Amino acid sequence: MATLVSFDPADGQPVGEVPITPVDEISAMVARARAAQPAWAALGPTGRRDALRGAASRMIEAAEAVGLQLTREMGKPLAEGVGEVRYTGKGLIEELDEMVEAFTAEVVEDAYTRSEMRYDGLGVCAAITPWNFPFSMPHWMVLPALMAGNTVILKPSEETPLTGQAYVDLLGADLPDGVLQIAHGADAQGKALVAADVDLIAFTGSRAVGQSIMAAAAGRLTRIILELGGKDPLVVLDDADVASAARFAARNSFRNAGQVCVSTERIYVDEAIADRFVDALVAEAGKMKVGHGTEDGVRIGPMVNQRQRAHVLRQLAAAEADGARRLCGGEAGPGAFLQPAVLDGVTHAMDIAREETFGPVACVIRVADDDEAVRLANDTPYGLGAIVFGGDEARAAAVADRLDAGMVGINRGVGGAFGTPWVGARQSGFGYHKGIAGHRQFAQVRVISRSKPKPGKRS
Ligand code: NAD
């Protein structure tokens, strides 16, 4: 059987391998999932929760080993790899309880009618996921899909098949046959799943692949949930605390080697404080140790592969040729390493200001005032996250109101309180997930109504 080998991007060494799922086996997997679905749905939300809750302790116990494998597969620092697995396990019970609430039927009544609103499974869900958070991204799709009463086939990224397999093994240990399956491979397996007889496609990945999935799904009007790329802006107002804005900008531009969908990719700084901000940002970048994720003190590991790094290097070179100034970083090391770069003098004529970079690059664009910052921040087809830093919270909040993004952070990152959705505006998403409203996108709403007895009539 053909295998998919996973390589360490730091040194090119193989980490492990999985069998590739032959494309012509996908329809049999879907048939197995369809056969398993009615009994899974019949358990109801609490029965499904009970079948899944044992995964919490399994994930916490396996966090060190699976986190190490994750770090070796895609490069992020070990503490972040282990943390990704551990926090998924730690949060599981609370998430399951929230999903029981989301998928439990509600009664809505008026004077004449009593309606039951049900949140039922759609059938078979295909979950197709990226490599940048290879444990939590599958979780964000698979868990609500299962809890809604669907059976699921996960197609993890070909860059991180071992972590995808570990996730399915840990989550699925107590599940009946056919409820959760995994298909390994690359775009061919993804396309085959999209074309198969599935009822919902939950996808997290690039905008280009999202567009092709949407087009392919149109033929059968298959339901889709797309969480796509971003080009997130950070606006730094003239009254911002420069040191903390620069510290935040470095962390949010370079974390996970810049390979986070809500990484800061563009920084609009008021020209009154721009020199001080840029100096502080370069100093922060210089403090971040680059190296193998398993080395002590490393803050930035290698990028996921040399192809992704080549894309970043091309954008950097083109921006410099058009007049941007590279103040630090940008040097390519062995493996897929790239030193964190700060670019000043970026303009919107440059590709690097418009297309997703997904690498350790901070692009600084100097602006005259808040209006120019807002206009440029919104000058993109993306709309995932946006952040504003400012001293006067009311003024920062007024700027936040004008930023066209699904999630906006004021003097902090974009992540919302537990219960709020993860949501992209514009071309960063189509549908969303998390929170009661997000969970329900994995279900079919059904309204079952009956008449109420007329007042005064004996029943
Ligand atoms: P990608 O789009 O290249 O691949 C994602 C998945 O789709 C992989 O499993 C891949 O094998 C599969 N695939 C590729 N072509 C396909 C096709 N034609 N049909 C079906 N499946 C196909 O993305 P990536 O490089 O793995 O991940 C990085 C991207 O993901 C970035 O754009 C990032 O912004 C985005 N992302 C978004 C979010 C979010 O919440 N919005 C979260 C994480 C990552």
Short mmCIF file of C-alpha atoms and ligand atoms in Angstrom, two decimals:
data_model
loop_
_atom_site.label_atom_id
_atom_site.label_comp_id
_atom_site.label_asym_id
_atom_site.label_seq_id
_atom_site.Cartn_x
_atom_site.Cartn_y
_atom_site.Cartn_z
CA MET A 1 0.00 0.00 0.00
CA ALA A 2 1.29 3.49 -0.84
CA THR A 3 2.30 5.54 2.17
CA LEU A 4 2.38 9.22 3.02
CA VAL A 5 5.61 10.11 4.81
CA SER A 6 5.65 13.04 7.21
CA PHE A 7 8.92 15.02 7.34
CA ASP A 8 10.38 17.30 10.01
CA PRO A 9 10.65 20.73 8.36
CA ALA A 10 13.64 21.61 10.56
CA ASP A 11 15.93 18.93 9.18
CA GLY A 12 14.03 17.00 6.53
CA GLN A 13 14.10 13.78 8.57
CA PRO A 14 11.08 11.45 8.29
CA VAL A 15 8.86 11.48 11.40
CA GLY A 16 6.52 8.65 10.44
CA GLU A 17 4.09 7.51 7.80
CA VAL A 18 0.48 6.52 7.23
CA PRO A 19 -1.19 4.51 4.48
CA ILE A 20 -2.65 6.69 1.73
CA THR A 21 -6.38 6.19 1.25
CA PRO A 22 -6.97 5.16 -2.37
CA VAL A 23 -9.31 7.66 -4.01
CA ASP A 24 -11.61 4.88 -5.14
CA GLU A 25 -12.16 3.80 -1.53
CA ILE A 26 -13.73 7.11 -0.56
CA SER A 27 -17.23 6.21 -1.71
CA ALA A 28 -17.15 2.98 0.34
CA MET A 29 -16.12 5.05 3.39
CA VAL A 30 -19.05 7.38 2.80
CA ALA A 31 -21.39 4.38 2.53
CA ARG A 32 -20.03 3.06 5.86
CA ALA A 33 -20.55 6.46 7.44
CA ARG A 34 -24.10 6.64 6.10
CA ALA A 35 -24.94 3.20 7.45
CA ALA A 36 -23.65 4.17 10.91
CA GLN A 37 -25.46 7.52 11.06
CA PRO A 38 -29.03 6.62 12.11
CA ALA A 39 -27.93 4.75 15.24
CA TRP A 40 -25.50 7.54 16.13
CA ALA A 41 -28.23 10.17 15.67
CA ALA A 42 -30.64 8.09 17.76
CA LEU A 43 -28.39 8.46 20.82
CA GLY A 44 -29.45 12.09 21.09
CA PRO A 45 -27.17 14.92 22.26
CA THR A 46 -26.57 13.52 25.76
CA GLY A 47 -25.88 9.99 24.51
CA ARG A 48 -23.39 11.34 22.02
CA ARG A 49 -21.75 13.46 24.70
CA ASP A 50 -21.36 10.36 26.88
CA ALA A 51 -19.67 8.48 24.02
CA LEU A 52 -17.19 11.33 23.51
CA ARG A 53 -16.35 12.54 27.02
CA GLY A 54 -13.74 9.83 27.71
CA ALA A 55 -11.54 11.49 25.09
CA ALA A 56 -10.80 14.38 27.46
CA SER A 57 -8.57 12.38 29.79
CA ARG A 58 -7.04 10.45 26.89
CA MET A 59 -5.97 13.70 25.23
CA ILE A 60 -4.55 15.15 28.44
CA GLU A 61 -2.57 11.95 29.11
CA ALA A 62 -1.26 11.78 25.54
CA ALA A 63 -0.46 15.51 25.29
CA GLU A 64 3.32 15.21 25.78
CA ALA A 65 3.79 12.43 23.22
CA VAL A 66 1.34 13.73 20.62
CA GLY A 67 2.59 17.30 21.12
CA LEU A 68 6.18 16.19 20.46
CA GLN A 69 5.10 14.42 17.29
CA LEU A 70 3.15 17.52 16.24
CA THR A 71 6.23 19.71 16.75
CA ARG A 72 8.36 17.36 14.69
CA GLU A 73 5.73 17.22 11.94
CA MET A 74 5.18 20.93 11.39
CA GLY A 75 7.74 22.82 13.43
CA LYS A 76 6.02 24.86 16.14
CA PRO A 77 7.75 25.13 19.54
CA LEU A 78 7.20 22.12 21.78
CA ALA A 79 5.30 24.01 24.50
CA GLU A 80 2.82 25.15 21.84
CA GLY A 81 2.52 21.65 20.35
CA VAL A 82 1.90 20.06 23.74
CA GLY A 83 -0.39 22.95 24.71
CA GLU A 84 -2.52 22.47 21.60
CA VAL A 85 -3.26 18.86 22.54
CA ARG A 86 -3.63 19.49 26.28
CA TYR A 87 -5.98 22.48 25.93
CA THR A 88 -8.14 20.54 23.48
CA GLY A 89 -8.52 17.81 26.11
CA LYS A 90 -9.03 20.27 28.96
CA GLY A 91 -11.75 22.17 27.15
CA LEU A 92 -13.62 19.13 25.85
CA ILE A 93 -16.17 18.60 28.64
CA GLU A 94 -17.24 22.25 28.67
CA GLU A 95 -17.56 22.20 24.87
CA LEU A 96 -19.62 19.02 24.94
CA ASP A 97 -22.01 20.55 27.49
CA GLU A 98 -22.38 23.64 25.33
CA MET A 99 -23.09 21.43 22.30
CA VAL A 100 -25.74 19.45 24.19
CA GLU A 101 -27.47 22.79 24.77
CA ALA A 102 -27.04 23.76 21.10
CA PHE A 103 -28.51 20.53 19.74
CA THR A 104 -31.34 19.97 22.23
CA ALA A 105 -34.75 20.69 20.73
CA GLU A 106 -36.52 23.89 21.76
CA VAL A 107 -40.23 24.64 21.96
CA VAL A 108 -41.61 27.84 20.43
CA GLU A 109 -45.29 28.68 20.95
CA ASP A 110 -47.75 31.32 19.97
CA ALA A 111 -51.50 31.46 20.71
CA TYR A 112 -52.34 28.79 18.14
CA THR A 113 -49.29 26.69 17.45
CA ARG A 114 -46.77 24.71 19.41
CA SER A 115 -43.59 24.12 17.41
CA GLU A 116 -40.63 22.00 18.28
CA MET A 117 -37.38 23.25 16.75
CA ARG A 118 -35.02 20.36 16.31
CA TYR A 119 -31.34 20.45 15.48
CA ASP A 120 -30.77 17.15 13.73
CA GLY A 121 -27.77 15.71 11.95
CA LEU A 122 -27.50 16.40 8.24
CA GLY A 123 -26.07 12.94 7.52
CA VAL A 124 -22.43 12.44 6.57
CA CYS A 125 -19.94 15.28 7.09
CA ALA A 126 -16.57 15.61 5.35
CA ALA A 127 -14.08 17.63 7.42
CA ILE A 128 -11.04 18.88 5.47
CA THR A 129 -8.38 20.61 7.54
CA PRO A 130 -5.03 22.46 7.34
CA TRP A 131 -1.67 21.85 8.99
CA ASN A 132 -1.08 25.00 11.05
CA PHE A 133 -3.01 23.78 14.12
CA PRO A 134 -3.09 20.11 13.15
CA PHE A 135 -4.80 18.90 16.35
CA SER A 136 -7.20 21.74 17.11
CA MET A 137 -8.37 22.47 13.55
CA PRO A 138 -9.77 18.94 13.05
CA HIS A 139 -11.34 19.26 16.52
CA TRP A 140 -13.09 22.52 15.65
CA MET A 141 -14.83 20.80 12.72
CA VAL A 142 -15.21 17.19 13.85
CA LEU A 143 -16.63 17.71 17.35
CA PRO A 144 -19.65 19.86 16.46
CA ALA A 145 -20.29 17.69 13.39
CA LEU A 146 -20.42 14.55 15.55
CA MET A 147 -22.39 16.17 18.36
CA ALA A 148 -25.02 17.35 15.85
CA GLY A 149 -25.61 13.69 14.98
CA ASN A 150 -23.57 13.44 11.80
CA THR A 151 -21.03 10.77 11.09
CA VAL A 152 -17.71 12.18 9.94
CA ILE A 153 -14.83 11.50 7.58
CA LEU A 154 -11.78 13.63 8.39
CA LYS A 155 -9.20 14.43 5.69
CA PRO A 156 -6.32 16.04 7.57
CA SER A 157 -3.57 17.96 5.80
CA GLU A 158 -0.99 15.86 3.98
CA GLU A 159 1.64 17.88 5.92
CA THR A 160 0.43 16.58 9.30
CA PRO A 161 -1.13 13.14 8.83
CA LEU A 162 0.34 11.72 12.06
CA THR A 163 -1.31 14.36 14.22
CA GLY A 164 -4.58 13.90 12.32
CA GLN A 165 -4.40 10.17 12.98
CA ALA A 166 -3.63 10.73 16.67
CA TYR A 167 -6.65 13.02 16.96
CA VAL A 168 -8.99 10.42 15.46
CA ASP A 169 -7.52 7.64 17.61
CA LEU A 170 -7.96 9.68 20.79
CA LEU A 171 -11.41 11.11 20.06
CA GLY A 172 -12.84 8.01 18.45
CA ALA A 173 -11.76 5.24 20.84
CA ASP A 174 -15.27 4.75 22.29
CA LEU A 175 -17.24 5.41 19.11
CA PRO A 176 -19.18 2.77 17.17
CA ASP A 177 -17.73 1.61 13.85
CA GLY A 178 -18.14 4.02 10.96
CA VAL A 179 -18.97 7.08 13.11
CA LEU A 180 -15.54 8.70 12.70
CA GLN A 181 -13.17 7.70 9.89
CA ILE A 182 -10.03 9.23 8.47
CA ALA A 183 -8.90 9.51 4.85
CA HIS A 184 -5.22 10.22 4.28
CA GLY A 185 -3.85 11.98 1.25
CA ALA A 186 -3.67 15.37 -0.44
CA ASP A 187 -5.92 17.32 -2.79
CA ALA A 188 -7.00 14.21 -4.74
CA GLN A 189 -8.54 12.70 -1.59
CA GLY A 190 -10.03 16.09 -0.67
CA LYS A 191 -11.63 16.46 -4.11
CA ALA A 192 -12.96 12.90 -4.00
CA LEU A 193 -14.61 13.59 -0.62
CA VAL A 194 -16.15 16.81 -1.90
CA ALA A 195 -17.51 14.98 -4.95
CA ALA A 196 -18.82 12.05 -2.90
CA ASP A 197 -22.32 11.60 -1.54
CA VAL A 198 -21.77 13.71 1.60
CA ASP A 199 -24.27 16.12 3.15
CA LEU A 200 -21.94 18.71 4.66
CA ILE A 201 -18.40 19.83 3.87
CA ALA A 202 -16.64 21.61 6.72
CA PHE A 203 -13.41 23.09 5.41
CA THR A 204 -10.65 25.16 6.97
CA GLY A 205 -7.87 26.24 4.64
CA SER A 206 -6.92 28.66 1.90
CA ARG A 207 -9.28 30.96 0.04
CA ALA A 208 -8.38 29.39 -3.32
CA VAL A 209 -9.26 25.86 -2.21
CA GLY A 210 -12.40 27.21 -0.49
CA GLN A 211 -13.50 28.71 -3.80
CA SER A 212 -12.98 25.43 -5.63
CA ILE A 213 -14.93 23.53 -2.94
CA MET A 214 -17.80 25.99 -3.16
CA ALA A 215 -17.92 25.56 -6.95
CA ALA A 216 -17.79 21.77 -6.68
CA ALA A 217 -20.48 21.71 -3.98
CA ALA A 218 -22.86 23.78 -6.10
CA GLY A 219 -23.80 20.82 -8.31
CA ARG A 220 -25.56 18.98 -5.47
CA LEU A 221 -26.13 22.03 -3.30
CA THR A 222 -24.10 20.30 -0.62
CA ARG A 223 -23.98 22.39 2.58
CA ILE A 224 -20.60 24.01 3.20
CA ILE A 225 -18.86 25.75 6.08
CA LEU A 226 -15.66 27.49 4.94
CA GLU A 227 -13.09 29.04 7.30
CA LEU A 228 -10.55 30.64 4.99
CA GLY A 229 -7.42 32.74 4.94
CA GLY A 230 -6.84 36.24 6.23
CA LYS A 231 -4.68 39.33 5.87
CA ASP A 232 -5.28 40.72 9.33
CA PRO A 233 -4.48 44.38 10.03
CA LEU A 234 -3.20 45.85 13.28
CA VAL A 235 -3.91 49.57 13.67
CA VAL A 236 -1.65 51.44 16.09
CA LEU A 237 -3.12 54.85 17.02
CA ASP A 238 -0.92 57.81 17.97
CA ASP A 239 -1.83 57.52 21.67
CA ALA A 240 -1.01 53.77 21.89
CA ASP A 241 1.48 52.43 24.42
CA VAL A 242 4.28 51.90 21.91
CA ALA A 243 6.16 49.26 23.89
CA SER A 244 3.15 47.02 24.42
CA ALA A 245 1.89 47.50 20.85
CA ALA A 246 5.32 46.49 19.50
CA ARG A 247 5.51 43.49 21.84
CA PHE A 248 2.08 42.37 20.73
CA ALA A 249 2.88 43.00 17.04
CA ALA A 250 6.00 40.82 17.23
CA ARG A 251 4.18 38.00 18.98
CA ASN A 252 1.19 38.09 16.67
CA SER A 253 3.23 38.42 13.48
CA PHE A 254 5.80 35.73 14.28
CA ARG A 255 3.96 33.16 16.44
CA ASN A 256 3.87 29.76 14.74
CA ALA A 257 6.32 31.31 12.23
CA GLY A 258 3.50 33.61 11.13
CA GLN A 259 1.39 30.65 10.08
CA VAL A 260 -1.78 31.50 11.99
CA CYS A 261 -4.94 32.48 10.11
CA VAL A 262 -5.23 35.51 12.43
CA SER A 263 -1.54 36.44 12.32
CA THR A 264 -0.92 40.16 12.06
CA GLU A 265 0.07 40.61 8.41
CA ARG A 266 -0.23 44.40 8.05
CA ILE A 267 0.52 47.10 10.63
CA TYR A 268 -0.87 50.61 10.13
CA VAL A 269 1.03 52.97 12.42
CA ASP A 270 0.35 56.65 12.89
CA GLU A 271 3.38 58.49 11.52
CA ALA A 272 3.68 60.51 14.75
CA ILE A 273 4.89 57.38 16.60
CA ALA A 274 6.08 55.25 13.67
CA ASP A 275 9.85 55.62 14.23
CA ARG A 276 9.57 54.63 17.90
CA PHE A 277 7.23 51.76 17.08
CA VAL A 278 9.46 50.37 14.32
CA ASP A 279 12.58 50.51 16.55
CA ALA A 280 10.71 48.67 19.30
CA LEU A 281 9.37 46.07 16.86
CA VAL A 282 12.83 45.34 15.44
CA ALA A 283 14.16 44.99 19.01
CA GLU A 284 11.36 42.55 19.88
CA ALA A 285 12.04 40.50 16.72
CA GLY A 286 15.71 40.28 17.72
CA LYS A 287 14.77 38.75 21.08
CA MET A 288 12.89 35.82 19.53
CA LYS A 289 15.04 32.72 19.32
CA VAL A 290 14.67 30.74 16.10
CA GLY A 291 15.43 27.02 16.13
CA HIS A 292 14.11 23.47 16.26
CA GLY A 293 10.89 23.45 18.24
CA THR A 294 12.31 20.98 20.75
CA GLU A 295 15.24 23.28 21.73
CA ASP A 296 14.96 25.24 24.97
CA GLY A 297 13.84 28.83 24.65
CA VAL A 298 12.88 28.63 20.97
CA ARG A 299 10.01 31.00 20.12
CA ILE A 300 9.96 30.46 16.34
CA GLY A 301 10.39 27.09 14.65
CA PRO A 302 10.83 26.39 10.95
CA MET A 303 8.04 27.11 8.49
CA VAL A 304 5.98 24.08 7.49
CA ASN A 305 7.92 23.37 4.29
CA GLN A 306 10.23 24.90 1.71
CA ARG A 307 7.37 25.56 -0.75
CA GLN A 308 5.60 27.82 1.74
CA ARG A 309 8.89 29.53 2.57
CA ALA A 310 9.59 30.11 -1.14
CA HIS A 311 6.25 31.92 -1.42
CA VAL A 312 7.23 34.22 1.48
CA LEU A 313 10.69 34.86 0.01
CA ARG A 314 9.13 35.77 -3.34
CA GLN A 315 6.79 38.28 -1.69
CA LEU A 316 9.67 39.77 0.32
CA ALA A 317 11.91 40.15 -2.74
CA ALA A 318 9.12 41.73 -4.80
CA ALA A 319 8.31 44.20 -2.00
CA GLU A 320 11.97 45.20 -1.66
CA ALA A 321 12.28 45.62 -5.42
CA ASP A 322 9.32 48.02 -5.20
CA GLY A 323 10.90 50.11 -2.45
CA ALA A 324 10.08 48.46 0.89
CA ARG A 325 12.96 48.48 3.41
CA ARG A 326 13.84 45.25 5.19
CA LEU A 327 14.98 46.28 8.67
CA CYS A 328 15.79 42.80 9.93
CA GLY A 329 15.33 39.11 9.19
CA GLY A 330 14.26 37.44 5.98
CA GLU A 331 17.36 35.23 5.85
CA ALA A 332 16.60 31.64 4.87
CA GLY A 333 18.42 29.04 6.95
CA PRO A 334 18.73 25.28 6.45
CA GLY A 335 15.54 23.22 6.39
CA ALA A 336 12.55 25.54 6.18
CA PHE A 337 13.85 28.18 8.62
CA LEU A 338 13.23 31.86 8.00
CA GLN A 339 14.41 34.64 10.34
CA PRO A 340 11.51 36.93 11.40
CA ALA A 341 11.48 39.98 9.14
CA VAL A 342 10.30 43.56 9.63
CA LEU A 343 9.51 45.50 6.45
CA ASP A 344 9.01 49.28 6.54
CA GLY A 345 7.65 51.46 3.77
CA VAL A 346 5.16 48.89 2.51
CA THR A 347 2.43 50.19 0.16
CA HIS A 348 -0.80 48.73 -1.14
CA ALA A 349 0.69 48.47 -4.61
CA MET A 350 2.71 45.52 -3.28
CA ASP A 351 1.52 41.92 -3.32
CA ILE A 352 2.72 41.53 0.28
CA ALA A 353 0.13 44.09 1.43
CA ARG A 354 -2.74 42.36 -0.35
CA GLU A 355 -2.23 38.59 -0.57
CA GLU A 356 -1.85 36.27 2.42
CA THR A 357 1.82 35.79 3.39
CA PHE A 358 1.48 33.12 6.10
CA GLY A 359 5.07 33.54 7.22
CA PRO A 360 7.16 35.41 9.84
CA VAL A 361 6.95 38.88 8.31
CA ALA A 362 5.72 42.14 9.88
CA CYS A 363 4.78 44.77 7.28
CA VAL A 364 4.69 48.39 8.47
CA ILE A 365 2.60 50.98 6.64
CA ARG A 366 2.79 54.54 7.98
CA VAL A 367 -0.49 56.51 7.99
CA ALA A 368 -1.42 60.16 8.53
CA ASP A 369 -4.47 59.62 10.75
CA ASP A 370 -7.18 57.20 11.94
CA ASP A 371 -9.22 57.62 8.75
CA GLU A 372 -6.35 56.58 6.52
CA ALA A 373 -5.63 53.60 8.79
CA VAL A 374 -9.24 52.41 8.56
CA ARG A 375 -9.44 52.94 4.81
CA LEU A 376 -6.27 50.93 4.15
CA ALA A 377 -7.05 48.26 6.75
CA ASN A 378 -10.34 47.62 4.93
CA ASP A 379 -8.69 47.63 1.49
CA THR A 380 -8.62 43.84 1.14
CA PRO A 381 -11.00 41.08 0.09
CA TYR A 382 -10.29 39.30 3.39
CA GLY A 383 -12.02 39.99 6.71
CA LEU A 384 -11.02 37.44 9.32
CA GLY A 385 -9.60 39.41 12.26
CA ALA A 386 -8.46 42.97 12.94
CA ILE A 387 -6.85 44.64 15.95
CA VAL A 388 -6.55 48.19 17.17
CA PHE A 389 -4.15 49.48 19.82
CA GLY A 390 -4.80 52.86 21.40
CA GLY A 391 -4.57 54.64 24.77
CA ASP A 392 -8.08 56.09 24.78
CA GLU A 393 -10.36 53.02 24.75
CA ALA A 394 -13.39 54.93 23.45
CA ARG A 395 -11.43 56.21 20.47
CA ALA A 396 -9.94 52.75 19.84
CA ALA A 397 -13.44 51.24 20.06
CA ALA A 398 -14.70 53.77 17.50
CA VAL A 399 -11.94 52.66 15.13
CA ALA A 400 -12.73 48.99 15.88
CA ASP A 401 -16.37 49.61 14.86
CA ARG A 402 -15.20 50.67 11.42
CA LEU A 403 -12.92 47.68 10.76
CA ASP A 404 -14.57 45.20 8.43
CA ALA A 405 -13.68 41.89 10.04
CA GLY A 406 -15.49 39.04 11.75
CA MET A 407 -13.44 39.35 14.95
CA VAL A 408 -11.88 42.56 16.26
CA GLY A 409 -9.59 42.90 19.30
CA ILE A 410 -8.98 46.16 21.19
CA ASN A 411 -5.53 46.26 22.80
CA ARG A 412 -5.46 42.44 22.57
CA GLY A 413 -5.80 39.52 20.15
CA VAL A 414 -9.03 38.63 18.36
CA GLY A 415 -10.14 35.54 20.29
CA GLY A 416 -13.51 36.12 21.99
CA ALA A 417 -14.96 34.85 25.27
CA PHE A 418 -16.05 31.20 25.52
CA GLY A 419 -19.37 30.91 23.71
CA THR A 420 -18.60 33.45 20.98
CA PRO A 421 -18.06 32.19 17.42
CA TRP A 422 -14.90 32.05 15.34
CA VAL A 423 -16.04 33.95 12.31
CA GLY A 424 -14.63 35.53 9.20
CA ALA A 425 -16.25 38.34 7.21
CA ARG A 426 -15.97 38.88 3.45
CA GLN A 427 -13.85 36.26 1.66
CA SER A 428 -12.36 34.90 4.88
CA GLY A 429 -15.32 32.68 5.50
CA PHE A 430 -18.67 31.36 4.48
CA GLY A 431 -20.47 30.09 7.53
CA TYR A 432 -18.60 29.82 10.81
CA HIS A 433 -18.34 27.74 13.95
CA LYS A 434 -18.06 27.76 17.76
CA GLY A 435 -20.64 29.13 20.14
CA ILE A 436 -24.26 27.96 20.08
CA ALA A 437 -24.94 29.66 16.73
CA GLY A 438 -21.77 28.21 15.19
CA HIS A 439 -22.47 24.67 16.42
CA ARG A 440 -25.94 24.79 14.89
CA GLN A 441 -24.49 25.27 11.42
CA PHE A 442 -23.56 21.57 11.58
CA ALA A 443 -27.23 20.62 12.00
CA GLN A 444 -30.41 20.65 9.96
CA VAL A 445 -33.04 22.78 11.69
CA ARG A 446 -36.44 21.09 11.55
CA VAL A 447 -39.67 22.63 12.77
CA ILE A 448 -42.38 20.17 13.88
CA SER A 449 -45.66 21.95 14.63
CA ARG A 450 -49.06 21.07 15.96
CA SER A 451 -52.14 23.17 16.70
CA LYS A 452 -52.95 24.16 20.24
CA PRO A 453 -56.47 23.53 21.50
CA LYS A 454 -58.70 26.55 20.85
CA PRO A 455 -59.34 28.59 24.03
CA GLY A 456 -62.64 27.65 25.63
CA LYS A 457 -62.84 24.26 23.94
CA ARG A 458 -62.65 21.17 26.07
CA SER A 459 -59.74 19.03 25.23
P1 NAD B 1 -5.00 24.42 1.81
O1 NAD B 1 -6.23 25.13 1.38
O2 NAD B 1 -3.89 24.30 0.85
O3 NAD B 1 -5.35 22.92 2.28
C1 NAD B 1 -6.31 22.66 3.27
C2 NAD B 1 -6.81 21.24 3.12
O4 NAD B 1 -7.53 21.11 1.88
C3 NAD B 1 -5.73 20.17 3.09
O5 NAD B 1 -6.18 19.04 3.81
C4 NAD B 1 -5.60 19.86 1.60
O6 NAD B 1 -5.11 18.55 1.33
C5 NAD B 1 -7.03 19.98 1.14
N1 NAD B 1 -7.21 20.31 -0.29
C6 NAD B 1 -6.33 20.91 -1.13
N2 NAD B 1 -6.91 21.10 -2.35
C7 NAD B 1 -8.17 20.61 -2.26
C8 NAD B 1 -9.28 20.54 -3.17
N3 NAD B 1 -9.21 21.05 -4.41
N4 NAD B 1 -10.45 20.02 -2.73
C9 NAD B 1 -10.56 19.55 -1.47
N5 NAD B 1 -9.55 19.58 -0.57
C10 NAD B 1 -8.37 20.11 -0.95
O7 NAD B 1 -4.55 25.17 3.15
P2 NAD B 1 -3.26 24.87 4.06
O8 NAD B 1 -2.04 25.33 3.35
O9 NAD B 1 -3.33 23.49 4.58
O10 NAD B 1 -3.56 25.85 5.31
C11 NAD B 1 -3.27 27.20 5.34
C12 NAD B 1 -4.49 28.04 5.03
O11 NAD B 1 -5.53 27.76 5.96
C13 NAD B 1 -4.22 29.52 5.15
O12 NAD B 1 -4.85 30.20 4.09
C14 NAD B 1 -4.89 29.89 6.48
O13 NAD B 1 -5.26 31.24 6.60
C15 NAD B 1 -6.07 28.98 6.46
N6 NAD B 1 -6.63 28.78 7.82
C16 NAD B 1 -7.82 29.41 8.15
C17 NAD B 1 -8.35 29.28 9.44
C18 NAD B 1 -9.63 29.96 9.84
O14 NAD B 1 -10.12 29.71 10.93
N7 NAD B 1 -10.20 30.83 9.03
C19 NAD B 1 -7.68 28.49 10.38
C20 NAD B 1 -6.47 27.86 10.02
C21 NAD B 1 -5.96 28.02 8.72
#
